[in-house]
Short mmCIF file of C-alpha atoms and ligand atoms in Angstrom, two decimals:
data_model
loop_
_atom_site.label_atom_id
_atom_site.label_comp_id
_atom_site.label_asym_id
_atom_site.label_seq_id
_atom_site.Cartn_x
_atom_site.Cartn_y
_atom_site.Cartn_z
CA MET A 1 21.73 -17.00 25.39
CA PRO A 2 18.93 -15.45 23.34
CA SER A 3 19.25 -12.18 21.84
CA GLU A 4 17.16 -9.62 23.67
CA ARG A 5 16.38 -7.45 20.65
CA SER A 6 15.47 -7.62 17.17
CA GLY A 7 14.56 -4.98 14.58
CA ALA A 8 12.90 -4.64 11.30
CA PHE A 9 12.46 -2.17 8.60
CA ALA A 10 9.70 -1.65 6.18
CA PRO A 11 9.25 0.57 3.23
CA GLY A 12 6.52 2.61 2.23
CA ARG A 13 5.44 2.58 -1.51
CA VAL A 14 4.63 4.53 -4.41
CA ASN A 15 2.13 2.95 -7.18
CA LEU A 16 3.52 3.83 -10.41
CA ILE A 17 0.18 2.52 -12.08
CA GLY A 18 -2.44 0.32 -11.53
CA GLU A 19 -4.92 2.13 -8.93
CA HIS A 20 -7.90 0.38 -7.44
CA THR A 21 -7.24 -2.67 -9.25
CA ASP A 22 -5.87 -4.79 -6.44
CA TYR A 23 -9.24 -5.69 -4.87
CA ASN A 24 -10.72 -6.22 -8.37
CA ASP A 25 -8.13 -9.16 -9.14
CA GLY A 26 -6.30 -6.80 -11.34
CA LEU A 27 -2.77 -5.58 -12.26
CA ALA A 28 -0.46 -2.88 -10.50
CA LEU A 29 2.89 -1.80 -10.75
CA PRO A 30 4.08 -0.31 -7.35
CA PHE A 31 7.51 0.08 -5.98
CA ALA A 32 8.78 0.27 -2.41
CA ILE A 33 10.47 3.60 -1.72
CA THR A 34 13.64 4.29 0.34
CA ALA A 35 11.68 5.78 3.29
CA GLY A 36 10.04 3.44 5.76
CA VAL A 37 9.11 2.45 9.34
CA THR A 38 11.76 1.01 11.69
CA VAL A 39 10.77 -1.01 14.68
CA HIS A 40 13.05 -1.97 17.41
CA ALA A 41 11.78 -4.70 19.95
CA GLN A 42 13.28 -5.61 23.09
CA ALA A 43 12.21 -8.67 24.92
CA GLY A 44 10.49 -8.40 28.39
CA GLY A 45 10.53 -4.57 27.97
CA GLY A 46 7.11 -4.17 29.07
CA ARG A 47 5.98 -4.13 32.66
CA SER A 48 5.27 -7.64 32.79
CA PRO A 49 6.54 -10.57 30.50
CA ASP A 50 3.09 -10.66 28.61
CA ARG A 51 2.66 -7.02 27.94
CA ILE A 52 3.76 -4.97 25.01
CA THR A 53 4.96 -1.41 25.39
CA ALA A 54 5.17 0.70 22.35
CA ASP A 55 6.67 4.15 21.86
CA ALA A 56 5.96 6.09 18.72
CA HIS A 57 9.02 8.35 18.51
CA ASP A 58 7.72 10.70 15.79
CA LEU A 59 4.58 11.30 17.79
CA GLY A 60 6.25 11.33 21.34
CA GLU A 61 3.17 9.14 22.45
CA SER A 62 2.90 5.66 24.07
CA ASP A 63 0.81 2.57 24.51
CA GLU A 64 0.90 -0.46 26.65
CA PHE A 65 -1.36 -3.33 26.41
CA ALA A 66 -1.62 -7.38 27.28
CA LEU A 67 -0.45 -9.66 24.47
CA ALA A 68 -3.52 -11.68 24.90
CA ASN A 69 -6.63 -10.09 23.51
CA PRO A 70 -5.54 -6.74 23.02
CA ALA A 71 -8.59 -4.11 23.25
CA ARG A 72 -9.26 -1.91 20.28
CA ALA A 73 -7.84 1.46 20.02
CA ASP A 74 -7.61 4.41 17.49
CA GLY A 75 -4.89 5.77 15.41
CA TRP A 76 -1.43 4.25 15.33
CA ARG A 77 -2.38 2.28 18.44
CA GLY A 78 -5.00 0.29 16.66
CA TYR A 79 -2.36 -0.85 13.90
CA VAL A 80 0.05 -2.06 16.65
CA ARG A 81 -2.64 -3.84 18.73
CA GLY A 82 -4.11 -5.28 15.53
CA THR A 83 -0.69 -6.59 14.23
CA VAL A 84 0.06 -8.20 17.35
CA ALA A 85 -3.56 -9.81 17.67
CA GLU A 86 -3.38 -11.05 14.19
CA LEU A 87 -0.10 -12.36 14.50
CA ALA A 88 -1.36 -14.47 17.58
CA ARG A 89 -4.33 -15.42 15.66
CA ALA A 90 -2.44 -17.05 13.03
CA GLY A 91 -0.49 -19.02 15.35
CA PHE A 92 2.67 -17.08 15.50
CA PRO A 93 4.26 -17.21 18.95
CA LEU A 94 5.05 -13.86 20.59
CA VAL A 95 7.03 -12.65 23.57
CA GLY A 96 6.30 -9.57 25.66
CA ALA A 97 8.40 -6.66 24.32
CA ARG A 98 9.15 -2.90 24.46
CA LEU A 99 8.78 -1.69 20.75
CA GLU A 100 10.48 1.48 19.61
CA ILE A 101 8.73 2.90 16.49
CA ALA A 102 10.22 5.54 14.10
CA GLY A 103 9.82 6.50 10.52
CA ASP A 104 10.02 8.81 7.78
CA VAL A 105 6.88 8.19 5.55
CA PRO A 106 4.46 11.08 6.08
CA ARG A 107 1.30 9.79 7.45
CA GLY A 108 -1.92 10.01 5.30
CA ALA A 109 0.03 11.05 2.24
CA GLY A 110 -0.94 7.96 0.15
CA LEU A 111 2.60 6.50 0.51
CA SER A 112 1.28 3.74 2.73
CA SER A 113 2.92 4.37 6.22
CA SER A 114 0.42 2.07 7.74
CA ALA A 115 1.43 -1.03 5.76
CA ALA A 116 5.14 -0.05 6.35
CA LEU A 117 4.00 -0.04 10.15
CA GLU A 118 2.31 -3.18 10.14
CA VAL A 119 4.96 -5.01 8.27
CA ALA A 120 7.95 -3.82 10.24
CA LEU A 121 6.09 -4.79 13.40
CA ALA A 122 5.11 -8.03 12.20
CA LEU A 123 8.76 -8.81 11.16
CA ALA A 124 10.25 -7.55 14.41
CA LEU A 125 8.02 -9.35 16.67
CA ILE A 126 8.45 -12.69 14.56
CA ALA A 127 12.26 -12.38 14.84
CA LEU A 128 12.24 -11.55 18.48
CA ALA A 129 10.04 -14.61 19.17
CA SER A 130 12.40 -16.75 17.17
CA GLU A 131 15.47 -15.41 18.95
CA HIS A 132 13.61 -16.82 22.02
CA GLY A 133 13.52 -20.26 20.25
CA ARG A 134 9.85 -19.70 19.50
CA GLU A 135 9.82 -20.35 15.93
CA PRO A 136 6.46 -19.44 13.58
CA PRO A 137 4.41 -22.59 12.78
CA ASP A 138 5.69 -22.41 9.02
CA GLU A 139 8.56 -20.95 6.98
CA LEU A 140 7.70 -17.23 6.77
CA ASP A 141 5.67 -16.71 3.51
CA ARG A 142 5.72 -12.99 2.63
CA THR A 143 2.47 -13.36 0.75
CA ALA A 144 0.67 -14.86 3.61
CA LEU A 145 2.17 -12.09 5.90
CA ALA A 146 0.83 -9.48 3.52
CA ARG A 147 -2.78 -10.94 4.01
CA LEU A 148 -2.15 -10.92 7.67
CA CYS A 149 -1.22 -7.23 7.73
CA ALA A 150 -4.02 -6.38 5.26
CA ARG A 151 -6.62 -8.00 7.86
CA VAL A 152 -5.33 -5.41 10.43
CA GLU A 153 -6.61 -2.80 8.19
CA SER A 154 -9.90 -4.52 7.63
CA GLU A 155 -10.59 -5.86 11.00
CA TRP A 156 -8.96 -3.17 13.27
CA VAL A 157 -8.89 0.00 11.40
CA GLY A 158 -11.84 -0.40 9.22
CA ALA A 159 -10.63 0.09 5.88
CA GLN A 160 -11.11 -2.61 3.37
CA THR A 161 -7.86 -2.35 1.53
CA GLY A 162 -6.43 -4.84 -0.89
CA LEU A 163 -3.01 -6.20 -0.67
CA LEU A 164 -1.22 -3.40 -2.80
CA ASP A 165 0.81 -1.74 -0.26
CA GLN A 166 1.84 -4.78 1.78
CA LEU A 167 2.95 -6.74 -1.21
CA ALA A 168 4.79 -3.58 -2.50
CA SER A 169 6.50 -3.36 1.01
CA LEU A 170 7.37 -6.91 1.26
CA TYR A 171 8.49 -7.64 -2.22
CA GLY A 172 10.12 -4.33 -3.28
CA ALA A 173 13.62 -4.12 -4.42
CA ALA A 174 16.21 -1.52 -5.30
CA GLU A 175 15.55 -0.07 -8.61
CA LYS A 176 12.87 -2.64 -9.62
CA ALA A 177 9.01 -2.02 -9.86
CA VAL A 178 6.88 -4.97 -8.74
CA TRP A 179 4.57 -6.07 -11.06
CA ILE A 180 1.67 -7.71 -9.34
CA ASP A 181 -1.34 -9.88 -10.78
CA PHE A 182 -3.89 -9.88 -7.97
CA HIS A 183 -5.58 -12.72 -9.65
CA THR A 184 -2.92 -15.19 -9.39
CA LEU A 185 -0.93 -13.40 -6.73
CA ARG A 186 2.02 -13.61 -9.00
CA ILE A 187 4.88 -11.25 -8.59
CA GLN A 188 7.50 -10.20 -11.04
CA GLU A 189 10.29 -7.56 -10.73
CA VAL A 190 10.51 -5.16 -13.69
CA PRO A 191 13.84 -3.07 -13.80
CA LEU A 192 12.54 0.68 -12.99
CA ALA A 193 15.36 2.00 -15.70
CA LEU A 194 14.54 5.39 -15.75
CA GLY A 195 17.54 6.69 -17.89
CA GLY A 196 18.20 10.11 -16.15
CA TRP A 197 14.42 10.61 -15.90
CA ARG A 198 13.08 11.40 -12.23
CA LEU A 199 9.91 10.20 -10.27
CA ALA A 200 8.85 12.79 -7.42
CA VAL A 201 5.78 13.17 -5.14
CA VAL A 202 4.00 16.12 -3.98
CA ASP A 203 1.60 16.24 -1.07
CA SER A 204 -1.69 17.78 -2.19
CA GLY A 205 -1.93 18.74 1.52
CA GLU A 206 -5.35 17.04 1.81
CA ARG A 207 -5.19 14.25 4.29
CA HIS A 208 -7.42 11.12 3.62
CA ALA A 209 -8.75 8.68 5.97
CA HIS A 210 -9.91 5.61 4.04
CA ALA A 211 -12.44 4.46 6.44
CA SER A 212 -14.40 7.52 6.46
CA SER A 213 -13.64 8.48 2.55
CA GLY A 214 -15.49 6.80 -0.16
CA TYR A 215 -12.97 3.95 -0.40
CA ASN A 216 -15.02 1.37 0.98
CA LEU A 217 -18.13 2.58 -1.10
CA ARG A 218 -15.72 2.20 -4.34
CA ARG A 219 -15.17 -1.59 -3.17
CA ALA A 220 -19.03 -1.80 -2.74
CA GLU A 221 -19.59 -0.57 -6.26
CA CYS A 222 -17.31 -2.89 -7.80
CA ARG A 223 -18.83 -5.87 -5.79
CA GLN A 224 -22.21 -4.87 -7.11
CA ALA A 225 -21.04 -4.53 -10.76
CA CYS A 226 -19.75 -8.13 -10.47
CA GLU A 227 -22.94 -9.30 -8.93
CA LEU A 228 -25.05 -7.77 -11.94
CA LEU A 229 -22.63 -9.23 -14.64
CA GLY A 230 -22.60 -12.52 -12.88
CA VAL A 231 -18.65 -12.66 -12.64
CA SER A 232 -16.65 -13.16 -9.51
CA SER A 233 -14.19 -10.36 -10.09
CA LEU A 234 -14.02 -7.58 -12.64
CA ARG A 235 -10.96 -8.85 -14.22
CA GLU A 236 -13.26 -11.56 -15.78
CA ALA A 237 -15.64 -9.13 -17.18
CA GLU A 238 -15.00 -8.48 -21.16
CA PRO A 239 -15.00 -4.83 -21.78
CA GLU A 240 -17.81 -5.12 -24.11
CA LEU A 241 -20.17 -6.51 -21.19
CA LEU A 242 -19.60 -3.30 -19.09
CA GLU A 243 -21.68 -1.34 -21.21
CA ARG A 244 -24.66 -3.37 -19.77
CA LEU A 245 -23.86 -1.73 -16.40
CA PRO A 246 -26.10 1.32 -15.00
CA GLU A 247 -23.90 4.36 -14.13
CA PRO A 248 -22.04 4.98 -12.02
CA LEU A 249 -20.95 1.26 -11.86
CA ARG A 250 -20.07 1.43 -15.58
CA ALA A 251 -17.46 4.32 -15.07
CA ARG A 252 -16.17 2.42 -12.22
CA ALA A 253 -15.82 -0.89 -14.01
CA GLN A 254 -14.45 1.00 -16.87
CA HIS A 255 -11.58 2.62 -14.98
CA VAL A 256 -10.53 -0.89 -13.56
CA SER A 257 -10.62 -2.52 -16.88
CA SER A 258 -8.84 0.10 -18.48
CA GLU A 259 -6.30 0.58 -15.85
CA ASN A 260 -5.19 -3.00 -15.98
CA GLU A 261 -4.36 -2.39 -19.64
CA ARG A 262 -2.45 0.66 -18.81
CA VAL A 263 -0.55 -1.53 -16.28
CA SER A 264 0.44 -3.84 -19.04
CA ALA A 265 1.34 -0.92 -21.34
CA ALA A 266 3.35 0.70 -18.58
CA VAL A 267 5.58 -2.48 -18.10
CA ALA A 268 6.10 -2.61 -21.91
CA ALA A 269 7.07 1.15 -21.88
CA LEU A 270 9.49 0.57 -19.18
CA ARG A 271 10.83 -2.53 -20.83
CA ALA A 272 11.30 -0.49 -24.08
CA GLY A 273 12.84 2.52 -22.19
CA ASP A 274 9.84 4.67 -23.56
CA LEU A 275 9.67 6.99 -20.59
CA ALA A 276 7.71 9.51 -22.38
CA GLY A 277 4.98 6.92 -23.16
CA LEU A 278 5.01 6.11 -19.57
CA GLY A 279 4.11 9.78 -18.93
CA VAL A 280 1.16 9.48 -21.18
CA LEU A 281 0.13 6.40 -19.43
CA LEU A 282 0.26 8.11 -16.04
CA ASN A 283 -2.01 11.00 -17.35
CA ALA A 284 -4.60 8.63 -18.67
CA SER A 285 -4.56 6.98 -15.49
CA HIS A 286 -5.18 10.19 -13.50
CA GLU A 287 -8.00 11.08 -16.01
CA SER A 288 -9.66 7.85 -15.67
CA LEU A 289 -9.42 8.01 -11.61
CA ARG A 290 -10.92 11.50 -11.84
CA ASP A 291 -13.58 11.01 -14.19
CA LEU A 292 -14.68 7.28 -13.99
CA TYR A 293 -13.54 6.40 -10.59
CA ALA A 294 -14.35 9.93 -9.07
CA VAL A 295 -11.70 9.64 -6.24
CA SER A 296 -9.89 12.89 -6.78
CA THR A 297 -10.52 16.27 -5.11
CA ALA A 298 -9.97 19.69 -5.93
CA ALA A 299 -6.53 19.87 -3.85
CA VAL A 300 -5.43 16.95 -5.77
CA GLU A 301 -6.35 18.39 -9.12
CA LYS A 302 -4.66 21.61 -8.24
CA THR A 303 -1.43 19.48 -7.48
CA VAL A 304 -1.65 17.59 -10.58
CA GLN A 305 -2.07 20.76 -12.73
CA ALA A 306 0.71 22.38 -11.12
CA LEU A 307 2.99 19.58 -11.41
CA LEU A 308 2.17 19.36 -15.57
CA GLU A 309 2.50 23.33 -15.91
CA GLU A 310 5.92 22.83 -14.18
CA GLY A 311 7.07 20.57 -16.85
CA ALA A 312 6.22 16.95 -15.73
CA ALA A 313 5.62 14.65 -18.42
CA GLY A 314 3.13 12.85 -16.68
CA ALA A 315 1.23 13.31 -13.22
CA ARG A 316 -1.35 11.08 -11.59
CA MET A 317 -2.81 10.82 -7.81
CA ILE A 318 -1.52 7.87 -6.18
CA GLY A 319 -3.17 5.67 -3.46
CA GLY A 320 -6.55 5.22 -2.53
CA GLY A 321 -7.46 8.85 -3.59
CA PHE A 322 -9.66 11.64 -1.76
CA GLY A 323 -6.46 13.49 -0.96
CA GLY A 324 -2.88 12.32 -0.44
CA SER A 325 -0.08 12.66 -2.75
CA VAL A 326 0.57 13.34 -6.54
CA LEU A 327 3.16 11.66 -8.65
CA GLY A 328 5.10 13.37 -11.37
CA LEU A 329 7.52 11.93 -14.00
CA PHE A 330 10.23 14.60 -14.98
CA ALA A 331 12.59 14.04 -18.14
CA PRO A 332 16.34 14.60 -17.80
CA GLY A 333 17.35 18.07 -17.19
CA ALA A 334 13.91 19.33 -15.97
CA SER A 335 14.20 20.73 -12.45
CA LEU A 336 11.83 19.54 -9.78
CA PRO A 337 9.21 21.91 -8.50
CA ALA A 338 9.38 23.51 -5.10
CA GLY A 339 8.26 20.98 -2.61
CA ALA A 340 8.40 17.72 -4.67
CA ARG A 341 10.39 14.86 -3.16
CA GLU A 342 12.24 12.62 -5.41
CA VAL A 343 11.40 9.09 -4.97
CA ARG A 344 13.35 6.01 -5.91
CA ALA A 345 12.82 2.30 -5.59
CA GLY A 346 14.58 0.84 -2.74
CA PRO A 347 14.71 -2.58 -1.07
CA GLY A 348 11.79 -4.37 0.49
CA ALA A 349 11.03 -5.23 4.04
CA ARG A 350 13.64 -6.85 6.18
CA ALA A 351 14.73 -7.94 9.54
CA LEU A 352 17.70 -5.86 10.94
C1 LIG B 1 -5.11 1.96 -0.81
C2 LIG B 1 -5.34 0.48 -0.63
C3 LIG B 1 -4.83 -0.13 -1.74
C4 LIG B 1 -5.17 0.06 -2.86
C5 LIG B 1 -4.98 1.63 -3.25
C6 LIG B 1 -5.81 1.85 -4.72
O1 LIG B 1 -3.49 2.25 -1.08
O2 LIG B 1 -4.73 0.52 0.60
O3 LIG B 1 -5.03 -1.63 -1.34
O4 LIG B 1 -6.50 -0.22 -2.91
O5 LIG B 1 -5.69 2.45 -2.14
O6 LIG B 1 -5.02 1.32 -5.48
#
């Protein structure tokens, strides 16, 4: 008797360092957080066997649509329909289901609630189909699944994001950061050994929307810089070469190039237990994102300043920018400012 139910959990992420490097074949060092999205799926729960019914418990909203060729929709519905459609397009067998979605990652705060939703949905739907004897075409490859989920963002939501959020959610591990080289897609775990130091996020209060923000514009600028330099990605461009670019492309490329170096330096600092050094790198990353990449806002600046004034050894915006959350690093004994939420590295996405 096949099980009628499946479930999956996928975490959000905090990017320790390495911002706007993923779509430039660069380096990043995110970690999965303990907060995430949980999806429970019950077979045949829709009105008919070939339909999906989805309940978003946090929002008190629902959706219903046919498994085959779902129509487009806005907001969270777009992510659910997109994940179903992209799974089907990639050849994953699916069964009609009722989906119960709940989560504790704040939406739009730069903690990747959308990647967590896509990944949890995908894992729950794949598990449910396989309970019904409908195995996926190939053994589940987490990197391929990350690409599939990123296609939901680009094809269904209109955000040309990279693979940072999905890879962090899928490869995260307790007490580990995930060191990703987006050129080779090599992923290595780096112990997030904080030795009493603490990481905390504060919401700037400003909500971002990738599609309408400058995110896609920044990507286009990086592409243009590559065309002018005759390289296929900014990873290939020697730092001296960047001088030839006109502004603002030079500044954009200089951010990416220096941010890659800061990721390598952060890995070294973590391995050496040099947390004060990590704080210096976080500050440098933020300054570069603000001054060269121009993705900060007044509300984000205020939040970063407040964290530094309240004793953070380093603070920076995380995620795509134009609002969202700020990350702060606090020395042992320092108290966290009001409203700060401590974040720890938790396990990656999994079937329940
Ligand atoms: C968002 C995107 C990621 C990445 C970051 C910036 O989180 O989804 O792919 O580009 O912005 O580092």
